[in-house]
Coordinates of C-alpha atoms and ligand atoms in Angstrom, one line a residue:
X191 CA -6.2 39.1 12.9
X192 CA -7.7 39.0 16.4
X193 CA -5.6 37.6 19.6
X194 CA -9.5 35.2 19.5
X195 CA -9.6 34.6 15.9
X196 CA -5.8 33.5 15.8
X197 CA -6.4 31.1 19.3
X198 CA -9.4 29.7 17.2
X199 CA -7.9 28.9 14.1
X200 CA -4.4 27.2 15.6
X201 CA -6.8 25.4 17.9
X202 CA -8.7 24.2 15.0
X203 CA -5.6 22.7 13.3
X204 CA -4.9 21.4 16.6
X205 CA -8.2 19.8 16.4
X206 CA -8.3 18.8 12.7
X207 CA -4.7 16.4 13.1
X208 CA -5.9 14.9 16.5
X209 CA -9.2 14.0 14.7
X210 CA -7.2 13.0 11.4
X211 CA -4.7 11.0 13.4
X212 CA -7.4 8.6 15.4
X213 CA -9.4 8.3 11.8
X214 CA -5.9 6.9 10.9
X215 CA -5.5 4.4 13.8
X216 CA -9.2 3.4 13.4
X217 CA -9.2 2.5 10.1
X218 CA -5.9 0.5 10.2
X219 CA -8.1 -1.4 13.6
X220 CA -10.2 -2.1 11.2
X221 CA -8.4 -3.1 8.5
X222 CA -6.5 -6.1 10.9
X223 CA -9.8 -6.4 12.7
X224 CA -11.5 -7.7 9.3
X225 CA -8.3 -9.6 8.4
X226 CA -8.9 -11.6 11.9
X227 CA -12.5 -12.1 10.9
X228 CA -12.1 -13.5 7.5
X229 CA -9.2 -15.6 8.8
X230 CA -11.5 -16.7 11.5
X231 CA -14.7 -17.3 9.3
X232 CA -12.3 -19.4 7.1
X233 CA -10.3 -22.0 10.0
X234 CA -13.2 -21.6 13.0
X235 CA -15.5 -23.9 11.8
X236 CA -12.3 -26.4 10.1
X237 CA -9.6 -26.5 12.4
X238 CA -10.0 -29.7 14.5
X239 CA -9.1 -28.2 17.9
X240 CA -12.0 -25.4 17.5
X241 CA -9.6 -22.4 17.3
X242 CA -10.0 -19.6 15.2
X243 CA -7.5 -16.8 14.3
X244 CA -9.3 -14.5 16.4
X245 CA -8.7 -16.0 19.9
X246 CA -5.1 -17.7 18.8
X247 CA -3.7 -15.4 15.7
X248 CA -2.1 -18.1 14.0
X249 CA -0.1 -19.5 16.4
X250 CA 0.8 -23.2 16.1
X251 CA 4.4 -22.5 16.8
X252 CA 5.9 -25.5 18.5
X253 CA 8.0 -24.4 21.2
X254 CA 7.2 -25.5 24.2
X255 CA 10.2 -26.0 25.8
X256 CA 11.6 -22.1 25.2
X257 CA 8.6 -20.1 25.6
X258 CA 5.8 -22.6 26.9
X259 CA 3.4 -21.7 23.6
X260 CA 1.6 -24.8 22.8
X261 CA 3.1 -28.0 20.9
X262 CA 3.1 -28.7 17.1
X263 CA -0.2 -29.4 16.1
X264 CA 0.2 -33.2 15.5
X265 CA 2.4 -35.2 17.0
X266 CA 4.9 -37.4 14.9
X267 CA 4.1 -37.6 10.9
X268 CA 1.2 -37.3 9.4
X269 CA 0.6 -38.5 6.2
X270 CA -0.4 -36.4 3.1
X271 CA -0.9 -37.2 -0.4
X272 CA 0.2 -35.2 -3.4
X273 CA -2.7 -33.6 -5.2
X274 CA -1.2 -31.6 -8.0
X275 CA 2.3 -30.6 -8.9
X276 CA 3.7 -27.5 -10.7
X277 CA 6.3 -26.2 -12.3
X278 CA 7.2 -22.5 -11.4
X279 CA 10.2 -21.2 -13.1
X280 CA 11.4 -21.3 -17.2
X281 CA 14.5 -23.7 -16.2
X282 CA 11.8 -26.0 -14.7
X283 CA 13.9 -26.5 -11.6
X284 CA 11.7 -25.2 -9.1
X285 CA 8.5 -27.5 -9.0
X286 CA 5.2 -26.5 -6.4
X287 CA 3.4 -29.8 -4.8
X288 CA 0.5 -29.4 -3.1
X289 CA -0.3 -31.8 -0.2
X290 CA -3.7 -32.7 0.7
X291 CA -4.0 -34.6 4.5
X292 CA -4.6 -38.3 4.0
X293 CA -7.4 -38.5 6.4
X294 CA -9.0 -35.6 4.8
X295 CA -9.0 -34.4 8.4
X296 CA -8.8 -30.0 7.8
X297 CA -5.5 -29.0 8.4
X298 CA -4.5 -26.6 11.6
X299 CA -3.3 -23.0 11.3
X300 CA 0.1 -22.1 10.8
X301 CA 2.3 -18.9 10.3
X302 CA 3.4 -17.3 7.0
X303 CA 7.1 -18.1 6.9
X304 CA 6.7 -21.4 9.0
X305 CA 7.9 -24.6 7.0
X306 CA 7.5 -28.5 7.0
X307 CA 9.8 -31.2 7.4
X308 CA 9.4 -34.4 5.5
X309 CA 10.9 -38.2 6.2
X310 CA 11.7 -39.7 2.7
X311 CA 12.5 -42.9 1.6
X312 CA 14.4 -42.5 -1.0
X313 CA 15.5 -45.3 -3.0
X314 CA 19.7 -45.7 -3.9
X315 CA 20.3 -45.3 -7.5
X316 CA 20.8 -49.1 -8.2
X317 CA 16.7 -49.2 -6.4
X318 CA 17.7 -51.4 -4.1
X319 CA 17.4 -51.0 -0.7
X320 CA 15.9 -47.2 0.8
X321 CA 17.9 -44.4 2.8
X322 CA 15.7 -42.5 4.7
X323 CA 16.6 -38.5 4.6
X324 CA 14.6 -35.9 7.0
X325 CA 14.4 -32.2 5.2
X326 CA 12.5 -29.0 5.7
X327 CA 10.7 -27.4 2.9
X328 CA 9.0 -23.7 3.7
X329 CA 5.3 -23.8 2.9
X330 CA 4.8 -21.2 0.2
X331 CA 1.3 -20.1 0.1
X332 CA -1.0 -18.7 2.7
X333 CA -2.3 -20.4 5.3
X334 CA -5.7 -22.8 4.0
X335 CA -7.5 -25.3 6.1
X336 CA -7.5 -27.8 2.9
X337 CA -4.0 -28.0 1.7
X338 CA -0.2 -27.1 2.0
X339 CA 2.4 -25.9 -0.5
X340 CA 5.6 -26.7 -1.1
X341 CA 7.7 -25.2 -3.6
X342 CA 11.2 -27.5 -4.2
X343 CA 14.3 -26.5 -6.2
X344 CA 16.2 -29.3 -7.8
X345 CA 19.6 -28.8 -6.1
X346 CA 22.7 -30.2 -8.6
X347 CA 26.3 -31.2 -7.9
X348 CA 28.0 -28.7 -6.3
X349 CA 30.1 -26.4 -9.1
X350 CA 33.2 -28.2 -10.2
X351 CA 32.4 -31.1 -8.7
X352 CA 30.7 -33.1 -11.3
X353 CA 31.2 -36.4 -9.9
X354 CA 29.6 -36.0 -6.7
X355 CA 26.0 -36.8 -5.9
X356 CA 23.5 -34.4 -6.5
X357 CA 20.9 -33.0 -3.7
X358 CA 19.2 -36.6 -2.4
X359 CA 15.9 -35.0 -1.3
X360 CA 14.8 -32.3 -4.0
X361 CA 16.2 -34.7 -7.0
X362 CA 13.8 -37.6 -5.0
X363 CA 11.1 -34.9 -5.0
X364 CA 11.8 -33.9 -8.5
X365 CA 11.9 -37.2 -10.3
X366 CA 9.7 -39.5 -8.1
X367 CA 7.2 -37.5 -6.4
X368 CA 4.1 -37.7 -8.4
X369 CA 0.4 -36.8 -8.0
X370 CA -1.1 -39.9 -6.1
X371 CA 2.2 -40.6 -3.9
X372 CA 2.1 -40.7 0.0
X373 CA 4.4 -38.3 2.2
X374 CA 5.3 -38.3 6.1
X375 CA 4.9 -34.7 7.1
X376 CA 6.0 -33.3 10.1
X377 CA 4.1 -30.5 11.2
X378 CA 4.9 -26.5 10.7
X379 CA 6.9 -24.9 12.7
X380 CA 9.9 -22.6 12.7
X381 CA 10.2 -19.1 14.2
X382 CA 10.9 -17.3 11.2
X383 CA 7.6 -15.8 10.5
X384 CA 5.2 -13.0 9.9
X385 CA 5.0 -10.5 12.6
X386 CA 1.2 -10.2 12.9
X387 CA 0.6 -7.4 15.2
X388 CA 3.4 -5.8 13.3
X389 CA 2.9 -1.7 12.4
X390 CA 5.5 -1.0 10.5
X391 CA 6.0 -0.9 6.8
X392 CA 7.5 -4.8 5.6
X393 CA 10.7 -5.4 3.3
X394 CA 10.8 -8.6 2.1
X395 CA 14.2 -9.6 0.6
X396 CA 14.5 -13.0 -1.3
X397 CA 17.2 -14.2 -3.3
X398 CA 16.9 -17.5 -6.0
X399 CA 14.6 -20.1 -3.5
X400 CA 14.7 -18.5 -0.5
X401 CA 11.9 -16.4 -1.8
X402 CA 9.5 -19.4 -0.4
X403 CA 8.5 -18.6 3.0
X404 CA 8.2 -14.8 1.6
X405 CA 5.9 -15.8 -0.7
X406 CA 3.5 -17.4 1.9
X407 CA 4.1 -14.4 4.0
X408 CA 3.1 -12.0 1.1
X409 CA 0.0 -14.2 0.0
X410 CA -1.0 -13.7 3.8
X411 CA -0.9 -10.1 3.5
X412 CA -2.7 -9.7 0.3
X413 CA -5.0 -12.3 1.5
X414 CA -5.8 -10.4 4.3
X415 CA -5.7 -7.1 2.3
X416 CA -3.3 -5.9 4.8
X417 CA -2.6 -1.9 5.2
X418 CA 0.9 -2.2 5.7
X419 CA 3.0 -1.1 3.0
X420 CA 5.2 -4.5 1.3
X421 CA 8.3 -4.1 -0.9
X422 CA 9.8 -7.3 -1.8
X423 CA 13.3 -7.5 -3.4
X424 CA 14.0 -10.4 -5.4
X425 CA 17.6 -11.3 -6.9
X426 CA 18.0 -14.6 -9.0
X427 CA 20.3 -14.6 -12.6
X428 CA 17.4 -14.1 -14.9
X429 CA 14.5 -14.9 -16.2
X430 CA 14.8 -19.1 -16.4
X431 CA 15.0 -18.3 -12.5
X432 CA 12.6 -15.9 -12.0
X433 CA 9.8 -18.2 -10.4
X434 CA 6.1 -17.0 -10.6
X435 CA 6.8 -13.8 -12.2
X436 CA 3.0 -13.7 -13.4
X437 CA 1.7 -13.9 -10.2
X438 CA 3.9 -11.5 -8.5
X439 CA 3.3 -8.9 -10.5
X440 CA -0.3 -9.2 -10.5
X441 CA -0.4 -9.3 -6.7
X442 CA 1.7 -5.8 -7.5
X443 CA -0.7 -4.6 -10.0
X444 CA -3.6 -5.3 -7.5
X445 CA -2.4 -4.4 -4.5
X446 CA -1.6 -0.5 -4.3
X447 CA 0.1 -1.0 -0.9
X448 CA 2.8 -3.6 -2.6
X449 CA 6.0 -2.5 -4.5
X450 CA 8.1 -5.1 -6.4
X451 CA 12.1 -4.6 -6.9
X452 CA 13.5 -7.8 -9.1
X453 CA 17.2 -7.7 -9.6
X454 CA 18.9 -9.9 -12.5
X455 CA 22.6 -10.2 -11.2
X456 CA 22.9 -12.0 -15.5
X457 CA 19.9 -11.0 -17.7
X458 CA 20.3 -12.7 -20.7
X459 CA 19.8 -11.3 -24.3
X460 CA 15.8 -11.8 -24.2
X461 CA 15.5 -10.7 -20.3
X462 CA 14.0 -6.6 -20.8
X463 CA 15.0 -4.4 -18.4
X464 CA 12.3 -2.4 -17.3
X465 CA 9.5 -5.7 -17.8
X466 CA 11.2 -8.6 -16.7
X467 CA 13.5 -7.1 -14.1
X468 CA 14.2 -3.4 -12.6
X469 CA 17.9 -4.0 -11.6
X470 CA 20.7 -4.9 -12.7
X471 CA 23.5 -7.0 -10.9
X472 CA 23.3 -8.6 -7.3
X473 CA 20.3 -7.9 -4.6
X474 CA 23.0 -5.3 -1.8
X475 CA 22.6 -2.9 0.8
X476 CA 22.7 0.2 -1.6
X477 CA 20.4 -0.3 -3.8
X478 CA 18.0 -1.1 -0.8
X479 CA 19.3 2.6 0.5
X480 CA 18.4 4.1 -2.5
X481 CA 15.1 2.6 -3.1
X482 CA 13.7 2.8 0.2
X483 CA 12.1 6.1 1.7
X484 CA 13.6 7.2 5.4
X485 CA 11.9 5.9 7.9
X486 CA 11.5 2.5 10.2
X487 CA 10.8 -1.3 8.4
X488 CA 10.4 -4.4 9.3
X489 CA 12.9 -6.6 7.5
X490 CA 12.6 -9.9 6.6
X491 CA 15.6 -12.0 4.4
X492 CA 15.8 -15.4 3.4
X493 CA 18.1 -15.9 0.7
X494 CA 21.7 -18.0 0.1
X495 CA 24.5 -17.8 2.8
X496 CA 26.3 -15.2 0.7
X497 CA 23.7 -12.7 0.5
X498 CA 22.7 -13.4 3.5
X499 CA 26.2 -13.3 5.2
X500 CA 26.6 -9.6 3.4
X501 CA 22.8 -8.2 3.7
X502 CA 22.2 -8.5 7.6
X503 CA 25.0 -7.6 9.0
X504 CA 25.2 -4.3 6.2
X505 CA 21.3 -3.1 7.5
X506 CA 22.8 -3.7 10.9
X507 CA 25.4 -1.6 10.2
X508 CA 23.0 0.9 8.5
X509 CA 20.7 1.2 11.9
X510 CA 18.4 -1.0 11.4
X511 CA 17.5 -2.6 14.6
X512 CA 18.0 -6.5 15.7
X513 CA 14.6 -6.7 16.4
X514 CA 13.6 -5.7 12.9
X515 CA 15.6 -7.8 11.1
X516 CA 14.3 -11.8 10.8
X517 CA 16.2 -14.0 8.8
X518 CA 16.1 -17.4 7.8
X519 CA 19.1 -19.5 5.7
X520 CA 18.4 -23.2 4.3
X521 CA 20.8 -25.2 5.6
X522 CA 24.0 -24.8 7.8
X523 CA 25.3 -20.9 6.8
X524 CA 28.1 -18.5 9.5
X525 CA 25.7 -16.0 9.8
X526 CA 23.1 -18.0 12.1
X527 CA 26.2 -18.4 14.4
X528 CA 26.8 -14.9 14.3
X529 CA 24.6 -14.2 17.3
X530 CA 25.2 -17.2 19.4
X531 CA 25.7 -17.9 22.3
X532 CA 29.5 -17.8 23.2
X533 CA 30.5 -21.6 24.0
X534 CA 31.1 -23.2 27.1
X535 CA 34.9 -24.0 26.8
X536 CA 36.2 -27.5 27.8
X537 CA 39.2 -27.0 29.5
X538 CA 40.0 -30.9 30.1
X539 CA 39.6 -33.6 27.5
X540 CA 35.9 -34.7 27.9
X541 CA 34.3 -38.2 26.7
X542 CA 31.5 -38.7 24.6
X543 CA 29.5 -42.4 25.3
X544 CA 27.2 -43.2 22.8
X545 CA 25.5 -46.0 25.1
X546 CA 23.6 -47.7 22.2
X547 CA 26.5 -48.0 19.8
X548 CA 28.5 -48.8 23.1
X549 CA 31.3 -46.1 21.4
X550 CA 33.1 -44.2 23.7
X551 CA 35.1 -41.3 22.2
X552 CA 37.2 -38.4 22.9
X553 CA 35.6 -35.6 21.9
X554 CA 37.8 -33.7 19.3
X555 CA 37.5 -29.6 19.3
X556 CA 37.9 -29.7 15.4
X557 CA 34.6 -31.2 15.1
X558 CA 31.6 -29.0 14.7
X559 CA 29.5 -30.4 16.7
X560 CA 28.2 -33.4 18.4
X561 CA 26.6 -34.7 15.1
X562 CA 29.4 -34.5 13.2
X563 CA 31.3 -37.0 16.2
X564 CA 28.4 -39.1 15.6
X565 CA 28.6 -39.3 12.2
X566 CA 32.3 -39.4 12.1
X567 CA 31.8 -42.8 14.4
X568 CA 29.4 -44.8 11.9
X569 CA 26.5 -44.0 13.9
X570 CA 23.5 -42.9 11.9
X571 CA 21.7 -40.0 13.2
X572 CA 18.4 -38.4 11.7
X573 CA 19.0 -34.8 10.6
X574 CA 17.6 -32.1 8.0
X575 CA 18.9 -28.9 8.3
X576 CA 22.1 -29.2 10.6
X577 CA 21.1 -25.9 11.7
X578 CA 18.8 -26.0 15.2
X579 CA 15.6 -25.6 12.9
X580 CA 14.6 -28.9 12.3
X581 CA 14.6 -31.0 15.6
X582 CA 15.3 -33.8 14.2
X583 CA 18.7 -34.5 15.3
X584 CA 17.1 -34.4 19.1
X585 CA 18.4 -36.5 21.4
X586 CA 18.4 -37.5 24.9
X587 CA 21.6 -36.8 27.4
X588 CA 21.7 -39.9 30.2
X589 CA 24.2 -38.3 31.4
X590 CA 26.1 -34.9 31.3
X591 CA 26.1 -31.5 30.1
X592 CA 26.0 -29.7 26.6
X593 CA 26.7 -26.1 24.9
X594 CA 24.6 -24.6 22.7
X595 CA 26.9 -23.0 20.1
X596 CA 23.7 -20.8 18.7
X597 CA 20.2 -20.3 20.6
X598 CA 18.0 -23.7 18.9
X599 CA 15.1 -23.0 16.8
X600 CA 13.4 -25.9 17.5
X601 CA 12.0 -27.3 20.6
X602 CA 14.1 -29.2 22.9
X603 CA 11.8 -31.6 25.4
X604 CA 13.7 -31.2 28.7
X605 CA 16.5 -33.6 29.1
X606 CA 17.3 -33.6 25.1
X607 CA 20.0 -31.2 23.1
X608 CA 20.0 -30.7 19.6
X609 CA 23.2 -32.6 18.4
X610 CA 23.6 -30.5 15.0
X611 CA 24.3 -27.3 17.7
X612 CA 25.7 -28.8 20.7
X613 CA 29.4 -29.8 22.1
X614 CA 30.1 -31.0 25.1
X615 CA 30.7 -29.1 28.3
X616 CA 31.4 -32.0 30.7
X617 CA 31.7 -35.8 30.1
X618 CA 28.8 -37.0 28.5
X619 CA 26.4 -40.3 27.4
X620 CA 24.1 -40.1 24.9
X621 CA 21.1 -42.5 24.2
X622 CA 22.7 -43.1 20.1
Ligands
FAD952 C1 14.0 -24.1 7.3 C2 14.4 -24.6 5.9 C3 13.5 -24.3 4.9 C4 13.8 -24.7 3.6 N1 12.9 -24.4 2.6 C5 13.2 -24.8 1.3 C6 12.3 -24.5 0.2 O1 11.2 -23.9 0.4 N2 12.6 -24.9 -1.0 C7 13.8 -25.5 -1.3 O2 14.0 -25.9 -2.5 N3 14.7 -25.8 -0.3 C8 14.4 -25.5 1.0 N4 15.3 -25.8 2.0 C9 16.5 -26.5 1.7 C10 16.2 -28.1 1.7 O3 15.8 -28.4 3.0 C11 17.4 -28.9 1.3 O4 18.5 -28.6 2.1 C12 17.7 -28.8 -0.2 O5 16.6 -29.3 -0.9 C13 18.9 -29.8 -0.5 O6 18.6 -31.0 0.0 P1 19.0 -32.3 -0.9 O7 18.7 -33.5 -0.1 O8 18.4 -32.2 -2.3 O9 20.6 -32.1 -1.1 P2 21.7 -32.9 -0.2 O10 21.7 -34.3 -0.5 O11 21.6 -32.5 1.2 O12 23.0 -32.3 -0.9 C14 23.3 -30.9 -0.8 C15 24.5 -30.6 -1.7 O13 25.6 -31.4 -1.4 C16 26.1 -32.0 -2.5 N5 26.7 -33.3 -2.2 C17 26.1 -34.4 -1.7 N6 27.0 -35.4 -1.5 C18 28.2 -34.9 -1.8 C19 29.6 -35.4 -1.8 N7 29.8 -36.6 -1.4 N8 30.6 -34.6 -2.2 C20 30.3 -33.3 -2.6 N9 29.1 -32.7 -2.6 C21 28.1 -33.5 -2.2 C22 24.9 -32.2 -3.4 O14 25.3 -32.4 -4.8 C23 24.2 -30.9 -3.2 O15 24.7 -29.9 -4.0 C24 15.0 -25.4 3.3 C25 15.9 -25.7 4.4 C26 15.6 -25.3 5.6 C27 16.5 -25.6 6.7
FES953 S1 19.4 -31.3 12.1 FE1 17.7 -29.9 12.2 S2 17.8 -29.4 14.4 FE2 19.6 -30.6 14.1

């Protein structure tokens, strides 16, 4: 071969992978481009405030007062009505209601993974008089202009402890919430959500419930016929727990870019391995290692604080980076203080006022946190997930100084702290 012919050919290969290579990039372009649109085309001529995914990508994140992105999209509650309610599992614990906007205004955007909080009034168990409880409930379907989704699992006593009370809100939701009744809906936020702009390939790691805000998140990208490559792995006991196992595996069957890994930590004697389930035993860091080809992902985990305490440090510890990791746990769990903040420690004995109450208190370092002091007073302080997700524990300093033991999730207005994730640094009054 010729010193030409040989120049030719290598700069024809040359030529071929640079041209193969943007025909690549292009097409994913496109791809997200025609997501945009459809999302777009769908919300632009609903959502009230005339935005459409394509000049704000779902974006109704309300965190002002940490990044200076716009507020929640209403203010306050809003109130909903329930339109239909479904059952989702074979142990008929978990139970979907869809809410429909009582002024039949369309409903803003929001982003897959975000979740809602809701102000009961739930009824003691004599029906007497009403205790209102605040809790956050991921939405669990795709983002639509005409209706949420909630999906709720009935949360018992605790194990071995019959005689205690079981879980206030999702028992109220359970037994009382019907089609036809009213809620007071706060509006979506959390940070815990779908990286849009994302390129990488997406694990999506449930275990039992906490698959909720992965299903919205994988509805999203099916939705949007997405070009990114989705595993989800999904642990619960068996089958009574395996919650919409039909449509999982069709959005599998129809999506070529989707690969679904369920793990049965205790199949029972009808549960086939192979069908039902493709693992055996608890959702870990191996068999992720084994399953997964080399190469970068984007993780996202939402699952109970056990798996969640062992998964995220173990793919930290495997080289996955922080930034790929996002995580979410329901309800108060070590691993969201993992990364915190160190605190600010109180070398003198500080006082905490409670000017409304007129309490004045020492503050005492075995107490969690500011809204466990409360608490521990007798004063009654709204809260839903004790974890800096909520906001609802928000209230204002008159005088003083706090520490955040863990950065908040939700937004603090200037002048507030978040009691659920605050001690005090200096003396301190509190409007409570
Ligand atoms: C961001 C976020 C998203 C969430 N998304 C979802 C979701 O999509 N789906 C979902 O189902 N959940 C979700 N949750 C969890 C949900 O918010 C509630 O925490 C859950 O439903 C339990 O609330 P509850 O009022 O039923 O239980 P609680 O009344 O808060 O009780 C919790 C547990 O404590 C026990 N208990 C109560 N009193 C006592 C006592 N005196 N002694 C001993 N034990 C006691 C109860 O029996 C129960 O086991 C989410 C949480 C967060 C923070
Ligand atoms: S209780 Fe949710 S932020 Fe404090």
């Amino acid at each position: 071969m010729s010193t030409t012919t040989f120049t030719l050919l290598i700069g024809t290969l040359i030529l071929g992978q640079i041209v193969g290579f943007v025909a690549w990039g292009l097409s994913r372009q496109r791809a997200r481009y025609r997501a945009l649109e459809r999302q777009g085309a769908e919300f632009g001529a609903l959502d009230p405030m005339g935005r459409t995914a394509a000049d704000q990508p779902l974006d109704t994140s309300s965190t002002p007062a940490l990044t200076g992105a716009p507020g929640p999209a209403w203010s306050g509650e809003r109130d909903f009505v329930v339109q239909r309610r479904v059952i989702e599992d074979g142990n008929a614990s978990v139970c979907s209601f869809y809410l429909v906007p009582a002024d039949g205004a369309p409903l803003p955007l929001y982003r897959p993974g975000q979740y809602l909080t809701f102000k009961l009034d739930v009824p003691d168990p004599a029906g007497h008089a009403t205790k209102q409880v605040v809790r956050c409930y991921s939405l669990s379907d795709r983002p639509r202009a005409d209706m949420y989704r909630v999906s709720i699992k009935r949360v018992p006593a605790p194990p071995g402890k019959p005689d205690a009370p079981p879980g206030i809100a999702s028992n109220h939701f359970h037994d009382r919430i019907q089609e036809g009744s009213r809620l007071s809906v706060r509006a979506p936020s959390g940070h815990f959500h779908l990286n849009e702009d994302g390129e990488l390939p997406i694990v999506l790691i449930a275990g039992g419930i906490g698959i909720t805000p992965l299903l919205s998140i994988l509805n999203t990208l099916a939705h949007w016929a997405d070009p990114r490559e989705v595993w989800l792995f999904y642990g619960v006991r068996n089958r009574g727990e395996h919650i919409m196992k039909e449509h999982l595996e069709s959005l599998c069957d129809s999506h070529p870019e989707f690969r679904l890994q369920v793990c049965y930590a205790e199949p029972s004697e009808e549960d086939i391995p192979g069908v039902d389930y493709q693992h055996q035993g608890w959702l870990d860091i191996q068999l992720l290692q084994r399953t997964l080809h080399f190469g970068r992902y984007e993780f996202y985990v939402c699952g109970p604080p056990p798996m969640m305490e062992m998964l995220v440090p173990a793919l930290e510890a495997s080289g996955v980076a922080p930034e790929d990791i996002h995580y979410e746990s329901f309800g108060p769990a070590s691993l969201t203080k993992r990364r915190a903040p160190a605190p600010t420690a109180v070398s003198a004995p500080v006082a905490v006022r409670f000017s409304q109450s007129g309490k004045t208190v020492q503050w005492d370092p075995a107490a969690e946190s500011l809204l466990e002091l409360a608490e521990d007073q007798g004063i009654r302080v709204d809260s839903g997930c004790r974890a800096g997700s909520c906001g609802s524990c928000q209230t204002a300093i008159e005088s003083g100084e706090v520490s955040y033991q863990q950065t908040p999730d939700a937004d603090v207005k200037p002048g507030h702290c978040l009691l659920c994730i605050t001690t005090p640094a200096t003396d301190l009054t509190l409007a409570l």
